[in-house]
XYZ file of C-alpha atoms in Angstrom:
561
model
C 14.649 -37.398 30.514
C 16.785 -36.027 28.296
C 15.404 -32.184 29.107
C 15.552 -30.404 32.145
C 12.634 -30.944 34.300
C 11.391 -30.606 37.781
C 9.094 -34.012 37.091
C 11.592 -36.360 38.826
C 11.230 -34.089 42.154
C 7.705 -33.816 41.559
C 7.312 -37.872 41.231
C 8.863 -38.650 44.430
C 7.216 -35.525 46.176
C 3.810 -37.333 45.219
C 5.030 -40.860 46.534
C 5.537 -39.311 49.575
C 2.430 -36.736 50.177
C -0.163 -38.273 48.053
C -2.114 -41.362 48.431
C -4.271 -43.716 46.009
C -7.667 -42.163 46.664
C -9.673 -45.580 46.093
C -10.247 -49.246 45.281
C -8.291 -51.871 46.770
C -4.896 -49.994 46.548
C -6.794 -47.233 48.746
C -4.041 -45.417 51.109
C -0.962 -46.747 49.528
C 1.555 -44.244 48.246
C 0.600 -42.721 45.014
C 2.941 -43.428 41.945
C 2.288 -42.482 38.575
C 1.877 -44.585 35.317
C 4.109 -44.017 32.511
C 1.529 -41.540 30.730
C 1.263 -39.966 33.945
C 4.609 -39.286 34.798
C 5.409 -38.272 30.788
C 2.645 -35.421 31.661
C 4.261 -34.096 34.593
C 7.639 -34.188 33.336
C 6.779 -31.857 30.315
C 4.431 -29.613 32.648
C 7.455 -28.914 34.604
C 9.982 -28.686 31.717
C 12.525 -25.827 32.802
C 13.457 -23.330 30.149
C 17.214 -23.686 29.451
C 18.925 -20.686 30.708
C 16.155 -19.747 33.153
C 17.624 -17.463 35.494
C 16.776 -17.830 39.643
C 16.062 -14.872 41.234
C 16.086 -15.208 45.196
C 13.162 -14.119 46.487
C 14.843 -11.972 49.269
C 16.681 -10.386 46.014
C 13.389 -10.083 44.224
C 11.714 -6.580 42.909
C 8.858 -5.664 40.719
C 11.667 -4.931 37.728
C 13.302 -8.478 38.624
C 10.566 -10.813 40.084
C 10.851 -14.393 40.726
C 10.191 -16.717 37.492
C 6.717 -18.278 37.698
C 5.375 -19.445 34.590
C 8.054 -17.881 32.603
C 10.433 -20.160 34.078
C 8.737 -22.972 32.205
C 8.635 -24.346 28.560
C 4.550 -24.599 29.030
C 2.575 -22.083 30.190
C -0.179 -24.359 29.898
C -1.348 -28.223 28.993
C -3.938 -30.191 27.933
C -4.351 -33.956 28.373
C -6.793 -35.721 26.134
C -7.340 -39.271 27.121
C -10.677 -41.643 27.425
C -12.669 -42.642 30.293
C -11.242 -44.135 33.530
C -7.540 -43.537 32.587
C -6.595 -41.769 35.636
C -7.162 -38.185 34.756
C -9.039 -37.352 37.857
C -6.238 -38.714 40.319
C -3.605 -37.431 38.375
C -4.944 -34.236 38.160
C -5.829 -34.309 41.833
C -2.334 -34.866 42.568
C -0.830 -32.056 40.709
C -3.273 -29.590 42.408
C -1.537 -30.916 45.666
C 1.656 -30.387 44.180
C 0.980 -26.848 43.190
C -0.905 -26.090 46.255
C 2.037 -27.213 49.140
C 4.803 -29.213 47.023
C 7.800 -27.795 44.786
C 5.821 -26.139 41.640
C 8.158 -23.103 41.664
C 11.460 -23.016 39.931
C 14.336 -22.733 42.528
C 17.694 -22.473 40.489
C 19.961 -25.225 39.124
C 21.705 -27.457 41.438
C 25.440 -27.930 41.434
C 24.998 -31.469 42.360
C 24.489 -32.899 46.071
C 21.581 -30.555 47.102
C 18.767 -31.950 49.261
C 15.010 -31.307 49.114
C 13.858 -31.150 52.450
C 10.241 -30.728 53.364
C 10.980 -28.800 56.539
C 12.394 -26.119 54.466
C 8.641 -25.174 53.131
C 6.604 -25.790 56.384
C 5.743 -29.227 55.662
C 6.185 -31.560 59.184
C 6.495 -34.878 57.697
C 10.200 -35.013 57.657
C 11.399 -36.187 54.263
C 14.647 -34.745 53.355
C 15.694 -36.323 56.760
C 17.794 -39.394 57.466
C 14.712 -41.069 59.751
C 12.171 -40.519 57.280
C 11.240 -43.863 55.628
C 11.650 -42.828 51.666
C 15.160 -41.654 50.897
C 15.791 -37.894 50.202
C 15.889 -36.261 46.666
C 19.344 -35.334 45.883
C 19.697 -32.977 42.972
C 22.119 -33.876 40.178
C 24.668 -31.441 38.613
C 22.566 -28.970 36.390
C 19.327 -30.492 37.683
C 16.349 -27.663 38.295
C 15.327 -27.537 41.956
C 12.112 -26.546 43.081
C 10.266 -24.648 45.728
C 6.555 -23.885 47.253
C 4.433 -21.492 45.967
C 4.511 -18.404 48.607
C 0.779 -18.010 47.842
C -1.342 -20.138 45.683
C -4.643 -19.741 44.909
C -6.222 -22.812 43.042
C -9.577 -23.136 41.100
C -11.221 -26.362 40.173
C -13.280 -25.897 37.024
C -16.135 -28.191 35.482
C -19.353 -27.222 33.738
C -20.898 -28.438 36.756
C -20.380 -29.065 40.458
C -20.773 -32.729 40.026
C -18.364 -32.595 36.979
C -16.056 -30.977 39.756
C -16.101 -33.710 42.073
C -13.848 -35.759 39.500
C -11.089 -33.883 40.906
C -12.258 -32.911 44.255
C -13.171 -36.274 45.256
C -9.965 -37.661 44.693
C -8.108 -34.812 46.222
C -10.397 -34.924 49.366
C -9.396 -38.399 49.659
C -5.631 -37.886 49.339
C -5.699 -35.210 51.975
C -7.549 -37.595 54.853
C -5.285 -40.300 53.997
C -1.710 -39.189 54.338
C 0.699 -36.362 55.295
C -0.993 -33.741 53.128
C -3.549 -33.252 56.119
C -1.320 -31.029 57.618
C -0.926 -28.624 54.964
C -4.901 -28.673 53.332
C -7.772 -28.534 55.448
C -11.105 -29.770 54.060
C -13.578 -26.801 54.569
C -17.459 -26.672 53.359
C -17.260 -25.948 49.577
C -13.356 -25.380 49.403
C -9.839 -26.522 50.908
C -7.792 -23.826 52.810
C -4.014 -23.898 52.307
C -1.869 -23.927 55.310
C 1.232 -21.715 54.380
C 4.554 -22.138 55.329
C 4.084 -20.093 58.757
C 1.051 -22.357 59.418
C -1.421 -19.432 58.859
C -2.370 -17.779 55.684
C -6.368 -18.036 55.260
C -6.562 -16.401 51.765
C -4.613 -19.366 50.318
C -7.349 -21.935 49.290
C -8.449 -24.148 46.365
C -12.065 -23.056 45.242
C -14.690 -24.894 42.864
C -15.886 -23.302 39.830
C -18.522 -24.008 37.465
C -21.349 -22.724 35.240
C -23.499 -21.906 38.153
C -21.157 -21.018 40.562
C -18.942 -18.440 38.909
C -18.153 -15.656 41.587
C -14.623 -16.162 42.135
C -13.663 -15.427 38.716
C -11.260 -12.816 38.036
C -9.268 -13.846 41.203
C -5.524 -13.547 40.829
C -5.198 -17.182 40.802
C -1.603 -19.165 40.895
C -3.320 -22.110 39.196
C -6.242 -23.593 37.298
C -7.417 -27.004 36.490
C -10.418 -26.907 33.503
C -11.796 -30.486 33.465
C -13.693 -31.993 30.688
C -13.088 -28.807 28.786
C -14.552 -30.493 25.960
C -17.728 -29.862 27.231
C -17.114 -25.727 27.566
C -19.351 -24.109 24.656
C -20.487 -20.407 24.211
C -23.897 -21.784 24.810
C -23.295 -22.915 28.709
C -21.036 -19.872 28.972
C -17.620 -21.986 30.028
C -15.622 -20.824 27.210
C -15.955 -17.572 28.336
C -15.106 -18.784 32.140
C -11.995 -20.607 30.408
C -10.763 -17.673 28.872
C -11.281 -15.267 32.114
C -9.550 -17.953 34.227
C -6.356 -17.919 31.913
C -6.194 -14.149 32.122
C -6.454 -14.033 35.683
C -3.550 -16.496 35.875
C -1.252 -14.747 33.640
C -1.456 -11.806 35.220
C 0.101 -13.565 38.318
C 2.650 -15.824 36.386
C -0.051 -18.632 36.967
C -0.629 -22.033 35.074
C -3.625 -23.914 33.984
C -4.472 -27.441 33.043
C -7.059 -28.817 30.833
C -8.194 -32.519 31.071
C -10.765 -34.160 28.586
C -12.217 -36.935 26.736
C -12.082 -36.708 22.925
C -14.539 -33.920 22.036
C -17.306 -33.326 19.371
C -15.882 -31.403 16.731
C -19.259 -29.584 15.874
C -19.096 -27.636 19.179
C -16.386 -25.677 18.915
C -15.471 -26.271 22.621
C -12.518 -24.883 24.507
C -10.584 -28.384 24.165
C -10.896 -27.659 20.511
C -9.750 -24.209 20.542
C -6.442 -25.327 22.510
C -5.922 -28.269 20.462
C -6.157 -26.363 17.290
C -4.439 -23.497 18.708
C -0.885 -22.372 17.330
C 0.809 -21.844 20.461
C 4.462 -23.415 20.929
C 3.920 -22.990 24.737
C 1.004 -25.279 25.411
C 1.889 -28.949 26.182
C -0.532 -31.306 24.445
C -0.934 -35.130 25.198
C -3.637 -36.744 23.233
C -2.442 -40.451 22.502
C -4.788 -41.325 19.224
C -4.878 -44.854 17.894
C -3.873 -45.987 14.492
C -5.434 -44.641 11.704
C -6.058 -47.653 9.642
C -8.126 -49.295 12.762
C -12.033 -49.679 12.590
C -13.714 -49.029 15.643
C -17.142 -50.507 14.100
C -14.923 -53.874 13.968
C -14.702 -55.687 17.501
C -11.616 -57.090 17.205
C -9.844 -54.002 15.742
C -11.549 -51.750 18.580
C -10.048 -54.086 21.180
C -6.647 -53.194 19.173
C -7.812 -49.389 19.919
C -8.441 -49.786 23.690
C -5.385 -51.432 24.069
C -3.739 -48.582 22.530
C -5.138 -45.614 24.297
C -5.542 -47.082 27.592
C -1.572 -48.179 27.754
C -0.210 -47.088 30.990
C -3.473 -47.614 32.742
C -3.535 -51.025 34.192
C -6.265 -50.452 36.299
C -8.596 -50.376 33.345
C -10.526 -53.942 32.469
C -10.578 -53.927 28.776
C -13.302 -56.388 28.911
C -15.234 -54.016 30.683
C -14.786 -51.069 28.420
C -15.634 -53.225 25.668
C -19.036 -54.082 26.975
C -19.754 -50.450 27.626
C -18.443 -49.289 24.047
C -20.574 -52.114 22.121
C -23.877 -51.055 23.970
C -22.892 -47.456 23.438
C -22.233 -48.281 19.731
C -25.855 -49.089 19.411
C -27.280 -45.788 20.123
C -24.537 -42.924 19.545
C -21.417 -44.679 17.642
C -19.707 -41.469 17.633
C -19.825 -40.957 21.267
C -18.566 -44.211 21.895
C -15.682 -43.816 19.777
C -15.103 -40.567 21.620
C -15.014 -41.828 24.866
C -13.565 -44.673 24.761
C -11.706 -44.772 21.341
C -10.301 -41.559 22.031
C -11.016 -40.158 18.555
C -12.380 -37.014 17.188
C -15.712 -38.056 15.520
C -18.506 -35.399 14.687
C -21.367 -37.948 13.792
C -22.912 -38.770 10.816
C -22.844 -36.824 7.656
C -19.097 -36.584 7.607
C -17.603 -36.489 3.826
C -14.329 -38.038 4.700
C -13.278 -41.009 6.742
C -10.412 -39.514 8.656
C -8.753 -42.841 9.651
C -8.601 -43.563 5.972
C -7.350 -39.940 5.216
C -4.539 -40.550 7.860
C -3.361 -43.811 6.058
C -2.268 -41.658 2.930
C 0.296 -39.403 4.802
C 3.742 -39.613 3.653
C 5.719 -36.400 3.467
C 8.603 -35.776 0.616
C 10.709 -33.018 -0.634
C 10.387 -31.841 -4.227
C 13.107 -30.617 -6.609
C 12.798 -27.145 -7.815
C 11.076 -27.287 -11.200
C 8.950 -30.148 -10.450
C 5.814 -30.291 -12.433
C 2.422 -29.361 -10.366
C -0.977 -28.637 -10.556
C -2.853 -25.918 -8.104
C -6.185 -26.066 -6.312
C -7.289 -22.700 -5.162
C -10.344 -21.843 -2.796
C -10.441 -18.018 -1.778
C -13.104 -15.736 0.419
C -13.356 -12.194 1.257
C -13.451 -11.622 4.881
C -15.367 -14.887 6.353
C -13.995 -18.175 5.221
C -10.707 -19.218 4.509
C -8.691 -19.004 1.542
C -5.985 -21.759 0.479
C -3.538 -23.386 -2.161
C -2.908 -26.560 -2.573
C -0.446 -28.193 -4.654
C -0.108 -31.645 -6.480
C 2.507 -33.784 -8.383
C 1.904 -35.551 -11.473
C 2.383 -38.629 -9.321
C -0.601 -37.690 -6.789
C 1.349 -36.217 -4.373
C -0.547 -33.260 -2.639
C 0.802 -30.504 -0.317
C 0.734 -27.171 1.259
C 3.473 -24.781 -0.418
C 5.186 -22.088 1.529
C 6.225 -18.802 0.378
C 8.411 -15.264 1.681
C 11.425 -15.060 3.778
C 9.440 -16.625 6.374
C 8.054 -19.654 4.382
C 4.321 -19.137 5.493
C 1.906 -21.935 4.485
C -0.380 -20.970 1.497
C -3.156 -21.095 4.084
C -4.851 -17.416 4.800
C -7.335 -17.260 7.970
C -9.048 -13.601 7.891
C -8.733 -13.139 11.624
C -4.956 -13.758 11.600
C -4.874 -10.589 8.910
C -7.038 -7.951 10.702
C -10.276 -9.928 9.305
C -9.841 -9.709 5.957
C -7.714 -11.983 3.491
C -4.351 -10.300 2.532
C -4.444 -10.475 -1.239
C -1.052 -9.033 -1.793
C 0.005 -12.091 0.288
C -1.681 -14.470 -1.940
C -0.768 -12.645 -4.936
C 3.257 -12.976 -3.748
C 2.386 -16.823 -2.828
C 1.098 -17.320 -6.398
C 4.156 -15.442 -8.364
C 6.899 -17.752 -5.883
C 5.191 -21.025 -6.534
C 4.913 -20.274 -10.253
C 9.035 -19.378 -10.463
C 10.009 -22.662 -8.041
C 7.258 -25.013 -9.799
C 6.184 -26.296 -13.404
C 2.754 -25.433 -12.721
C 0.951 -27.190 -15.378
C -2.825 -26.557 -14.364
C -4.458 -24.560 -11.800
C -7.878 -24.686 -10.982
C -9.250 -21.497 -9.080
C -12.760 -21.068 -7.701
C -13.467 -17.847 -8.937
C -15.489 -15.901 -6.458
C -14.060 -12.689 -5.565
C -11.151 -13.493 -7.051
C -12.173 -12.761 -10.518
C -9.594 -9.926 -11.393
C -6.717 -11.684 -9.763
C -7.419 -14.777 -11.447
C -7.456 -13.050 -15.093
C -4.302 -11.473 -14.126
C -2.667 -14.527 -13.495
C -4.235 -16.336 -16.572
C -2.640 -13.183 -18.619
C 0.702 -13.897 -17.092
C 1.083 -17.470 -17.100
C -1.387 -18.716 -19.604
C -5.753 -18.859 -19.983
C -5.089 -22.508 -20.193
C -2.865 -22.763 -17.143
C -4.984 -20.579 -14.723
C -8.551 -21.983 -15.148
C -12.141 -20.533 -13.632
C -13.291 -23.745 -12.038
C -16.758 -22.651 -10.001
C -17.176 -24.548 -7.225
C -21.133 -24.346 -7.375
C -21.726 -26.172 -10.290
C -23.380 -29.209 -8.332
C -22.876 -32.132 -11.158
C -19.107 -31.128 -11.752
C -18.028 -30.526 -8.379
C -20.079 -33.695 -6.798
C -17.808 -35.957 -9.793
C -14.960 -33.970 -8.153
C -15.451 -34.536 -4.663
C -16.354 -38.509 -5.329
C -12.982 -39.131 -7.449
C -10.794 -37.534 -4.718
C -12.532 -39.202 -2.299
C -12.413 -42.555 -4.169
C -8.704 -42.209 -4.550
C -8.135 -41.616 -1.004
C -10.385 -44.827 -0.037
C -8.332 -46.628 -2.624
C -5.749 -48.533 -0.930
C -4.081 -49.258 -4.128
C -4.260 -45.454 -5.282
C -1.007 -43.949 -5.358
C -2.166 -40.437 -3.987
C -0.653 -39.462 -0.831
C -0.485 -36.035 1.034
C 1.890 -34.252 3.412
C -0.546 -34.740 6.507
C -1.116 -30.613 7.133
C -2.568 -30.202 10.479
C -4.567 -27.295 9.164
C -5.862 -29.045 5.995
C -6.861 -32.169 8.193
C -8.891 -30.151 10.280
C -10.851 -28.727 7.238
C -11.212 -32.110 5.644
C -12.641 -33.442 9.025
C -15.131 -30.485 9.048
C -16.849 -31.184 5.390
C -20.396 -32.547 5.770
C -22.682 -34.119 2.831
C -25.342 -31.658 1.570
C -27.522 -34.262 -0.563
C -29.256 -33.120 -3.694
C -30.990 -34.771 -6.386
C -30.285 -37.945 -8.133
C -27.876 -38.105 -10.866
C -29.913 -38.983 -13.918
C -27.404 -41.038 -15.483
C -26.141 -43.398 -12.365
C -29.505 -43.093 -9.931
C -26.638 -42.163 -7.250
C -27.403 -39.234 -4.980
C -25.382 -35.765 -5.730
C -23.860 -33.927 -3.106
C -21.757 -31.040 -2.295
C -20.112 -29.916 0.979
C -21.044 -28.166 3.420
C -20.357 -27.204 7.456
C -22.504 -27.958 10.631
C -21.797 -24.706 12.339
C -20.108 -21.589 10.873
C -16.607 -22.243 12.607
C -16.232 -25.461 11.207
C -14.330 -24.333 7.458
C -13.790 -26.951 4.986
C -12.033 -24.286 2.370
C -8.752 -26.322 2.737
C -10.555 -29.155 1.553
C -11.994 -27.524 -1.268
C -8.235 -26.608 -2.539
C -7.345 -30.175 -2.393
C -10.278 -31.308 -4.645
C -9.390 -28.847 -7.011
C -5.845 -29.630 -7.112
C -6.578 -33.348 -7.325
C -8.779 -32.777 -10.261
C -6.257 -30.367 -12.290
C -3.984 -32.904 -11.742
C -6.283 -35.683 -13.265
C -7.362 -33.464 -16.406
C -3.835 -32.157 -16.818
C -2.698 -36.023 -17.196
C -5.621 -36.860 -19.501
C -4.364 -33.627 -21.699
C -0.959 -35.232 -22.227
C 0.571 -33.516 -19.260
C 2.932 -36.790 -18.869
C 4.181 -36.430 -22.129
C 7.923 -35.847 -22.559
C 8.008 -32.133 -24.112
C 10.245 -32.780 -27.365
C 13.463 -31.346 -27.972
C 13.367 -27.840 -29.621
C 16.185 -27.743 -32.617
C 17.183 -25.062 -34.992
C 18.818 -25.881 -38.255
C 21.206 -23.559 -40.053
């Protein structure tokens, strides 16, 4: 690894202590596949410059570093069914319970990790052990056992918890973990370094078993977080657990299949959050491959199941093909590892992804602007597009903020002064030849911009005109879908979410074409699509500007004396 991590130590510790929980390999040493090791290495990635405080020297003002020693406070792993999330998660739970999960300083080189130093009688680290000792290299982060672990395994139902609890129990019964982890009725007791400590344990939490919420935990597993919603109250459970862990320097790990974007699950909230201290592993298949095409579906499965050699892709194909007949979206989420909302989605997101191509623009470049605004509920966004059809989100101010504003990030209301400043900077940096702006809530500001920059440039474009809006949506979608069209975009992650959220709301037939007209809507209130509207308006402005002669060279002006 090219970054400091306790992942190599964790990998060897798991090989010595954990066992393959089932199948023909049952009872053999647990070895991580490539994706499992990558996630472990990142989860135990140590901050450069982290300072170790020896437990004997620790005080309230200068404590031993727990979660703050690591780059990532928590992690999310999104993978299709049967990739091995359950056994890997069980192995990480064992590590957090009785293995080297706490940062113990930086090695000078030559130090040896000995299990006997941490109350484990297996003998690893001694010359007589079958597995060679782990010898630290110079500058490598060292690890030690947590002094008082309290761990919670979480899922929407007790049956779901068994995805982790069952392989963990099998690992314990089959190897040296049985000396340290004692399986009891409904929980697992963790034997402390002194051989005691009744309080150290691994508990189960579900929607029907929530009594232990609020306990000061050291680690939490949130399995299938894509099923945690406000309706089943599991979002509240997950957030309560994370608060309980934060107070004790604890950490958490989410695992899940791809979720349904309609449900606004904990998994979706984690994935869309902008926190830098959350590690996310989500191996998505190439965007151009269609899950409906059998040959391409096989390529998708080969991509997302890479590193899980125990998976029979023929069996996966059989299950996926059968499920496709009744619920194609669910099949694509479960086995194709894609975020698919289901019928009614306006944009084919794999086709949207094929148009991603970031580029830089020179000062003074000709652009058109699309603006969709709100006041205090929906979002406000500005998108720009060049006259050769490259669309992007500009930035403004010293902090290079993107021109995408979410009310909750600004005290519950759209910051109009920020938007004004952004428009002013955009007009100073680029040559804005046309701007289409939805006037609702922004009539006065648009009038001001039109007065300053020209009423032929800043134009009110109401998005509630069904016929005009439908034509613009059709043109935009057509230029995205046409593989020969020159339209490209910057792959802005927030815009991508909004484009994916937009669903079709049908209206009457167009009398000229007899095609069904529509406009865009959202399935649920949290699924905002305002940035998609900004994108459509920017593209419409470009097409109209070109039709109006914007590509023509401006004649040189001469003054004769």
